[in-house]
Short mmCIF file of C-alpha atoms in Angstrom, two decimals:
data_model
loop_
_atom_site.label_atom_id
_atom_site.label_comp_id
_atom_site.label_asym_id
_atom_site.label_seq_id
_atom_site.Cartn_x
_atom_site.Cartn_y
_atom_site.Cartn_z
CA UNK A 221 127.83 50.70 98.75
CA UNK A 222 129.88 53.74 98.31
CA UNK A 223 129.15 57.81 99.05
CA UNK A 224 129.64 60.01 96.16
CA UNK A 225 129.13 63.63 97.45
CA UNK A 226 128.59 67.24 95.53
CA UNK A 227 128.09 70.19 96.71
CA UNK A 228 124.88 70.47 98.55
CA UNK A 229 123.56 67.18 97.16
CA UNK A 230 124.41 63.57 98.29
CA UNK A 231 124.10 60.56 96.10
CA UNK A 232 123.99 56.79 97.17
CA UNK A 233 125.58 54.38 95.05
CA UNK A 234 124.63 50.76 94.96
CA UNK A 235 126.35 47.89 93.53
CA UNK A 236 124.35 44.98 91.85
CA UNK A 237 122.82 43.00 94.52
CA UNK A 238 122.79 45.38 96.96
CA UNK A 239 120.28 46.63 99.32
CA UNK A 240 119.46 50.40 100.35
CA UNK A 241 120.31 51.27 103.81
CA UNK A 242 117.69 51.73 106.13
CA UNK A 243 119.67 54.71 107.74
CA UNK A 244 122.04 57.77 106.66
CA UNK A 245 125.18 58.13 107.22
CA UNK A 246 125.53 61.48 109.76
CA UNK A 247 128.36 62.75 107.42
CA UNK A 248 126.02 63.32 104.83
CA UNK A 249 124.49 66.29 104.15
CA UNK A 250 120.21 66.54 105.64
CA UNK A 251 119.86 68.85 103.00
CA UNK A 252 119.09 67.30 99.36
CA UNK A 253 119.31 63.87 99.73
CA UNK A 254 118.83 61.94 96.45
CA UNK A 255 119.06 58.48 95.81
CA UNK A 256 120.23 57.06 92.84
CA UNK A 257 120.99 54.16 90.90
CA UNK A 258 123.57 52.78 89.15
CA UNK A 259 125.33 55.62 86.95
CA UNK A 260 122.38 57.68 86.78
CA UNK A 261 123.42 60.18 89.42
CA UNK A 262 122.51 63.34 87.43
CA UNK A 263 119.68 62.17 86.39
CA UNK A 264 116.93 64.81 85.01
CA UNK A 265 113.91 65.96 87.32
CA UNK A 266 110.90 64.50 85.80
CA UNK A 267 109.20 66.66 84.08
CA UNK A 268 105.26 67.22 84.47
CA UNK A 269 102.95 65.56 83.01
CA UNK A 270 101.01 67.49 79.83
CA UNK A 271 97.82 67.13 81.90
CA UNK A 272 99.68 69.50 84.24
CA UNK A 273 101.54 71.59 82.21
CA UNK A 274 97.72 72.77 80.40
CA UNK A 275 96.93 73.60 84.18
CA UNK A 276 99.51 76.03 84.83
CA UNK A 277 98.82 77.57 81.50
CA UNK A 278 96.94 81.04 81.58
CA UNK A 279 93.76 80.18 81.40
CA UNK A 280 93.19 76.57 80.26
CA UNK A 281 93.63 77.67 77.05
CA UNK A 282 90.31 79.36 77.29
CA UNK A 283 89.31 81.10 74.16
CA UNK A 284 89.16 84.78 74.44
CA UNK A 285 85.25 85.05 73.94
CA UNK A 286 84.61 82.63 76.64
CA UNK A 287 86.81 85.20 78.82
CA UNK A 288 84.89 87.67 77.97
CA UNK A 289 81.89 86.67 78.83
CA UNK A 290 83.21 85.43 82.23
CA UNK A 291 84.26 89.02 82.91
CA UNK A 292 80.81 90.10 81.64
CA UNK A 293 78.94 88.20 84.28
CA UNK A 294 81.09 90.83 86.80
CA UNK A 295 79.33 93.70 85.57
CA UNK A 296 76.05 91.99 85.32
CA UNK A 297 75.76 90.83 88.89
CA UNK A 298 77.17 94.38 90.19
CA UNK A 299 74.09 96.48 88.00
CA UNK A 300 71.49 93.76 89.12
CA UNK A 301 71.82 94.80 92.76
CA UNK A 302 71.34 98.16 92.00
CA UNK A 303 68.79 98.41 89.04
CA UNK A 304 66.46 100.18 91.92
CA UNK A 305 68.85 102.92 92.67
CA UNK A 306 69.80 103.58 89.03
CA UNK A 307 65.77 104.07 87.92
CA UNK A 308 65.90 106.81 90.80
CA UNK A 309 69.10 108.05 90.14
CA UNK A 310 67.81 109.00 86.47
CA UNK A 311 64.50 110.23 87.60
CA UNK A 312 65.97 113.10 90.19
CA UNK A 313 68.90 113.99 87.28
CA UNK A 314 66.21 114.87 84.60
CA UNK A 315 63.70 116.21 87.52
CA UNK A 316 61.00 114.23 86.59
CA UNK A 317 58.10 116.72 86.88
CA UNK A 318 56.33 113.71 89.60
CA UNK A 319 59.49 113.47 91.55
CA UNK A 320 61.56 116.82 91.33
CA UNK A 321 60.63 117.90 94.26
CA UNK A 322 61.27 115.13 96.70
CA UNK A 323 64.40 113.63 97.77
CA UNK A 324 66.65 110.41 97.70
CA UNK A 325 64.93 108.36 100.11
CA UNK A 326 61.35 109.84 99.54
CA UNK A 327 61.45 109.23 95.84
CA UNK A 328 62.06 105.21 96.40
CA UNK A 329 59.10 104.87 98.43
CA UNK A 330 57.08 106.68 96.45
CA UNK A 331 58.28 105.24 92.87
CA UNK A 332 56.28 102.04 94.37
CA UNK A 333 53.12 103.59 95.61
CA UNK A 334 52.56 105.08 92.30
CA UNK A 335 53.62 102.61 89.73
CA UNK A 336 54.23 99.37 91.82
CA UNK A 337 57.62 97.33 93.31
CA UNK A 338 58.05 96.63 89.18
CA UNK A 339 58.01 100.24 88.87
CA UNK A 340 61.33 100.02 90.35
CA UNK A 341 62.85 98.19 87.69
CA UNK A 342 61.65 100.11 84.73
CA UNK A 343 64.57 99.97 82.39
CA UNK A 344 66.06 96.84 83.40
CA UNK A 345 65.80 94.84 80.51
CA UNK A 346 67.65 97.27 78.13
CA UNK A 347 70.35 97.75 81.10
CA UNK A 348 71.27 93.89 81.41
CA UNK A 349 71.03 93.69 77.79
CA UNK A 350 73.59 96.61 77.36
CA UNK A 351 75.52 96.35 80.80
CA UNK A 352 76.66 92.16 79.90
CA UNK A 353 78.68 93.05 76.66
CA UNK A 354 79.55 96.89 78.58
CA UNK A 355 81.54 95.00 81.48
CA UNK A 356 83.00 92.19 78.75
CA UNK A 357 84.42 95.12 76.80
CA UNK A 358 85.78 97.62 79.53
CA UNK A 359 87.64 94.50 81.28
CA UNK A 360 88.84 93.09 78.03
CA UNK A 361 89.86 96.29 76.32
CA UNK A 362 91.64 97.03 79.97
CA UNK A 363 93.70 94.33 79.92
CA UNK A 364 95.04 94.41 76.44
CA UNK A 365 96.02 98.57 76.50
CA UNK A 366 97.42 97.39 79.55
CA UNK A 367 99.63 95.26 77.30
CA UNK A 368 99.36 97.45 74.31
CA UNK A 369 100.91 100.60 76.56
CA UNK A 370 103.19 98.55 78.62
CA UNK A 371 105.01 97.26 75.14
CA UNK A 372 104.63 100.29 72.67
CA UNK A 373 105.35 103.46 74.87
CA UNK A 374 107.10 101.85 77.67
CA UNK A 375 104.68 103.12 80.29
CA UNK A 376 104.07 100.66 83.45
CA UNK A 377 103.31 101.58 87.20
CA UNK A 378 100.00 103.64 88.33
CA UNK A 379 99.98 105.83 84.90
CA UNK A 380 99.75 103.03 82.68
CA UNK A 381 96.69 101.68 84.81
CA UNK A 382 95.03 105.01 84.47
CA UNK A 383 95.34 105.30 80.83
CA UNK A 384 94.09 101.94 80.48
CA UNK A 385 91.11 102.34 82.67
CA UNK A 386 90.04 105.28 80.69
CA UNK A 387 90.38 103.72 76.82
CA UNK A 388 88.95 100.70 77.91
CA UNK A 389 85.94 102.83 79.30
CA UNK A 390 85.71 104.59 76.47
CA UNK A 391 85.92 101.45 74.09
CA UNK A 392 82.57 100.02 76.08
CA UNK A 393 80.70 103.31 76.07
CA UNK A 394 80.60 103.94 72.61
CA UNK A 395 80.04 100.45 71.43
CA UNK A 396 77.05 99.92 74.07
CA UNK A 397 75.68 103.71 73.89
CA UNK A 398 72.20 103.11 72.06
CA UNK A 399 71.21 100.89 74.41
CA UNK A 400 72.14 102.83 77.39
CA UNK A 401 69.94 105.76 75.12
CA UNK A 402 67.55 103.45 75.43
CA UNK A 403 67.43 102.30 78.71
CA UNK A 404 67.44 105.88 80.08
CA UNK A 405 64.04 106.68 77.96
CA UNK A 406 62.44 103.77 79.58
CA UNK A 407 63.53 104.34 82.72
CA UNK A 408 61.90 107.83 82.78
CA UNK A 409 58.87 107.22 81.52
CA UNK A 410 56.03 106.91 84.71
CA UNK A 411 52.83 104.75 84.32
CA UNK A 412 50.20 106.23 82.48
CA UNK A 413 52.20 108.10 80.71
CA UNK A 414 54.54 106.08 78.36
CA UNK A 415 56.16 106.97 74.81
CA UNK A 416 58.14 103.69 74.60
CA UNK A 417 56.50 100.32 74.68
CA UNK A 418 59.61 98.34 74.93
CA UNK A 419 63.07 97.86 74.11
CA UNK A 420 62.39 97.62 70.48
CA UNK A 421 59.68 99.92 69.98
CA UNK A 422 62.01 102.76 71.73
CA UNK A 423 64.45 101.55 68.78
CA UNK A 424 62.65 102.08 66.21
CA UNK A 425 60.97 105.51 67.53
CA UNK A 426 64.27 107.10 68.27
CA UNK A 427 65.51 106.22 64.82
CA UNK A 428 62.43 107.34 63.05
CA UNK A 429 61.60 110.46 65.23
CA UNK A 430 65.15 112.27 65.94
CA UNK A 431 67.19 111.63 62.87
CA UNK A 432 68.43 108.13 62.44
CA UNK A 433 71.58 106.46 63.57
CA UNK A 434 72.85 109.67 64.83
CA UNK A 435 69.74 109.64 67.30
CA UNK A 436 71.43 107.21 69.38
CA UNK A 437 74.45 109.27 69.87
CA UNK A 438 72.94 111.98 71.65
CA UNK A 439 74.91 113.25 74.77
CA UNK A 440 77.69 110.86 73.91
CA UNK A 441 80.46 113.99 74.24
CA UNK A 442 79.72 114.35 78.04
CA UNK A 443 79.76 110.78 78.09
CA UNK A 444 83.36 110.41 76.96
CA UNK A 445 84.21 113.07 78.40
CA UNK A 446 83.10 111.61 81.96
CA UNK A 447 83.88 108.14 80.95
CA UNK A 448 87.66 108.87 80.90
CA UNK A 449 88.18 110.34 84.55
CA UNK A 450 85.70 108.00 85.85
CA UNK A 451 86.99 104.49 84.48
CA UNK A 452 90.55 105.99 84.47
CA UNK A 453 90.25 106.74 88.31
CA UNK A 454 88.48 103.57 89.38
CA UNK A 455 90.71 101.13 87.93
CA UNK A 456 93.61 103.70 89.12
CA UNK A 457 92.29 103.88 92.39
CA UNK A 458 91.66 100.11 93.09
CA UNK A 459 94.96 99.49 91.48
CA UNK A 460 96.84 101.24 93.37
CA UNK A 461 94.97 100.73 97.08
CA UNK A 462 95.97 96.57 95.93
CA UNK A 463 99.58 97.20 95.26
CA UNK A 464 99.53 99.22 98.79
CA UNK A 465 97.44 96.39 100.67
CA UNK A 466 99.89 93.47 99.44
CA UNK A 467 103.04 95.81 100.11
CA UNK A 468 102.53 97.44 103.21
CA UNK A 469 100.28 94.41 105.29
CA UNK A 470 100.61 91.23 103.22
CA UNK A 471 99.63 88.53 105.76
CA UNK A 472 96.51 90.86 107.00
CA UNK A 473 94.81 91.71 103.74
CA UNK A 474 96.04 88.89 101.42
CA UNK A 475 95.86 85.57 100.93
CA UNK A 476 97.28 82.69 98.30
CA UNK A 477 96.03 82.83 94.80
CA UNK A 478 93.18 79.84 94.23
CA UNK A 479 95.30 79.26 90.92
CA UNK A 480 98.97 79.83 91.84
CA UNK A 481 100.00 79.72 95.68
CA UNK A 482 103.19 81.91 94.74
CA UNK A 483 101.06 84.77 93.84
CA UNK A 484 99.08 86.88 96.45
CA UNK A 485 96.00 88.16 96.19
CA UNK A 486 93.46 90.57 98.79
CA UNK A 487 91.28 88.49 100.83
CA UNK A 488 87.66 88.72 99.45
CA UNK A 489 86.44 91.78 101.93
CA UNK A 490 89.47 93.86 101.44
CA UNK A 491 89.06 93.52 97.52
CA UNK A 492 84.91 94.59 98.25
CA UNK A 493 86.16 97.35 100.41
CA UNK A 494 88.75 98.56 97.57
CA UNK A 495 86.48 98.05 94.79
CA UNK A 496 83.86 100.79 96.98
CA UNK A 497 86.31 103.17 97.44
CA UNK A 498 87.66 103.38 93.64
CA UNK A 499 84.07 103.56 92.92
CA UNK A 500 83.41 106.44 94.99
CA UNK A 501 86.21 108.65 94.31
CA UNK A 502 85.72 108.08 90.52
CA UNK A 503 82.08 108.82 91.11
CA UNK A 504 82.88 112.21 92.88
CA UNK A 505 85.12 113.62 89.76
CA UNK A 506 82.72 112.49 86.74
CA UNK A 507 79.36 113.39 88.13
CA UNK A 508 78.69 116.50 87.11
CA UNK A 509 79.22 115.17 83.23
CA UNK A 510 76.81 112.45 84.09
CA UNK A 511 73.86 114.68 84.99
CA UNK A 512 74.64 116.32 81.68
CA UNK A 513 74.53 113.60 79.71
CA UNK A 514 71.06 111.94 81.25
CA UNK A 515 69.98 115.47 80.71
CA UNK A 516 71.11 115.29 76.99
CA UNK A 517 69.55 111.52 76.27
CA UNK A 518 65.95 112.73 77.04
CA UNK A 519 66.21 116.21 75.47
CA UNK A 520 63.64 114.66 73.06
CA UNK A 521 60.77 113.95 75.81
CA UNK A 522 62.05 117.02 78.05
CA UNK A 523 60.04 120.93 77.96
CA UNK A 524 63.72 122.24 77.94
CA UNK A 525 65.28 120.52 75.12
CA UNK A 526 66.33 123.58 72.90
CA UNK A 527 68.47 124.39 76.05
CA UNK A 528 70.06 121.30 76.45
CA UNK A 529 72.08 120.86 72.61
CA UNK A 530 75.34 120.77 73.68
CA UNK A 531 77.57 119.44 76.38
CA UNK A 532 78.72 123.46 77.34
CA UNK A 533 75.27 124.95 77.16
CA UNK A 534 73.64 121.66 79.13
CA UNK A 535 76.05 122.80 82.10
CA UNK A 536 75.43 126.32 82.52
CA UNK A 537 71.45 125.62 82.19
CA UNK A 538 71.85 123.13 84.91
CA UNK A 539 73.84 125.36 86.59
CA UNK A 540 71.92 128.67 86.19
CA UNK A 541 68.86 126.53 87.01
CA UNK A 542 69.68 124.82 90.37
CA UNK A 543 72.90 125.42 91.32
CA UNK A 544 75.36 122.69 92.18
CA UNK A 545 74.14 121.18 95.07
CA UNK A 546 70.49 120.54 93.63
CA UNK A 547 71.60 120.49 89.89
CA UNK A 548 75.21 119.13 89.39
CA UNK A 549 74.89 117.18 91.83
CA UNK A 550 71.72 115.91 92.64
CA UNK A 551 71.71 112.58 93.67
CA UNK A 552 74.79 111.98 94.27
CA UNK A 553 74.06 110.64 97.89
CA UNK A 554 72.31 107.76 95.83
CA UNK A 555 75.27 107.57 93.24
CA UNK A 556 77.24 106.63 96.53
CA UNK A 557 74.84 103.90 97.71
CA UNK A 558 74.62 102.73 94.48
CA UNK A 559 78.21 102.75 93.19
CA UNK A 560 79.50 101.43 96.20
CA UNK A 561 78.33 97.67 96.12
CA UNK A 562 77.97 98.07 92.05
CA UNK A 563 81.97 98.68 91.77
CA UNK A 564 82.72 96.00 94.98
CA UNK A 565 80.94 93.47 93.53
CA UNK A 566 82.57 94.01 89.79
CA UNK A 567 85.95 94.10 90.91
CA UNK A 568 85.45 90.85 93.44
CA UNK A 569 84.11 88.79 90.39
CA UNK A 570 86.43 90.48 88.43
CA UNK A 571 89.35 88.84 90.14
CA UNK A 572 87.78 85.65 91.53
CA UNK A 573 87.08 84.94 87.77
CA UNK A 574 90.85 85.42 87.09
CA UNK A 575 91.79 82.91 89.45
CA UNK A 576 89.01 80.68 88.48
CA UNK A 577 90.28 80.73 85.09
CA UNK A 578 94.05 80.39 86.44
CA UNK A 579 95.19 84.31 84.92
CA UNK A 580 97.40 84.48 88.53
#
């Protein structure tokens, strides 16, 4: 048996007949040892099986529907918990003549004394119908102007995450807005006194009854207008508090990737936590434009309508009506229970789904 030694790597050469030794040498070196045989002393690593190989590929392979509806599932679950706060959310915006003049928490009790627990949930149907292909969209169409920025102007870092955020909101809103028309009429509506009899009857009655297609469009200015600052600063905002989190305390707020130890990840209540946060600040900017644009959707079934035509002359009636405090903002104590868990729970499926699906 002979030594052959390189640089940082030892190799033990055995004649024919020979046996390994049951011990090293101390001159050689503890740190690579590889044994080898015969002339093969450079012999190639093995390589990895396919069956691996597919593993550590992004995403299986999955098709890009099948991602989409994964990430759908993220805002579905985050809506569901809140369905409750968003039918009393809509009522106080519009000032429901039954409910103007009570508050957050006196409205949901009385929502149920007067129309039942169910009464609660008015509008839910069109909203899970509408909110499943809303959250496939915004975190699809975030991820590829992510890409589509990144590659074509050059733009990375916290600016290229906030133009993202707000296309890809953008994108969703307009390609889901007649349903979320049509969720907002239902919601409205109290027992007794009902215009719509169901998601398709609303359809058909807001096409017929306030001029077509364009029907459905109604308030969508405010809309985009809000949607930009709004998704812009909550993907911004949660973003940036994760790049922070990993930097500045690494082993206290993150943990291994499921898919790819290398990569680090927040631990599951830090990513709740930041997910809240994003959610509230973004809620903050763009709420003003959101009680415009509920007011705007159910001009139709409102006394005030002729007042409320455009996005400008919405805000000053609001305005000149009740102020900021009880107009521009009303209900925005809600909007912060509400948005909270909604926006913790999207962005925790949001990225236990990528590391489900091996994105990491």
């Amino acid at each position: 048996m002979r030594l052959t030694s390189y640089r940082r790597v030892a190799c033990v050469r055995f004649g024919v007949g020979e046996r390994p030794a049951l011990s090293v040498p101390r001159e050689l070196p503890a740190v690579g040892l590889r044994w080898c045989e015969g002339s093969q002393a450079n012999a190639k690593p093995r390589r990895q099986p396919p069956a691996a190989e597919a593993r550590r590929s992004k995403g299986f392979g999955i098709p890009l529907v099948f991602l989409s509806l994964w990430k759908g599932v993220a805002g579905c679950c985050a809506k569901t918990t809140t369905a409750p706060l968003d039918r009393v959310k809509i009522l106080l915006q519009a000032h429901n003549h039954h409910y103007k003049h009570l508050g957050v928490f006196s409205t949901l009790c009385a929502v149920p004394k007067k129309e039942g627990y169910l009464g609660l949930y008015k509008g839910n149907g069109a909203m899970m119908i509408r909110i499943f292909p809303y959250g496939a969209i915004q975190f699809m169409a975030f991820d590829q102007y992510k890409k589509v920025i990144k590659k074509h102007l050059g733009i990375s870092g916290h600016v290229h995450r906030l133009m993202a955020g707000s296309m890809a909101g953008i994108t969703a809103v307009i390609c889901t807005y007649p349903l979320d028309m049509v969720r907002v009429r239902l919601a409205f509506q109290v027992k007794g006194e009902h215009k719509y009899m169901g998601i398709i009857h609303a359809f058909k009655m807001i096409y017929t009854k306030e001029g077509g297609f364009s029907g459905f469009y109604r308030g969508l200015m405010p809309t985009v207008v809000g949607m930009a600052p709004y998704a812009g600063f909550s993907f911004f905002t949660f973003g940036t508090l994760k790049s922070i989190g990993l930097a500045q305390a690494p082993n206290l707020l993150g943990r291994p990737s499921l898919d790819n130890p290398d990569v680090l990840v927040l631990k599951t209540h830090i990513n709740l936590l930041c997910g809240g946060i994003a959610g509230a600040i973004a809620q903050t900017i763009s709420y003003p434009l959101d009680v415009t644009r509920r007011r705007m959707q159910l001009g139709a079934v409102l006394p005030d309508s002729e007042k409320c035509l455009t996005m400008v002359q919405t805000l000053k009636y609001v305005y000149q009506q009740h102020g900021i405090r009880r107009g521009l903002y009303r209900g925005l104590s809600l909007n912060y229970i509400r948005c909270i868990p909604s926006q913790a729970v999207a962005f925790t499926t949001y990225e236990l789904m990528k590391q489900f699906l091996r994105l990491n």
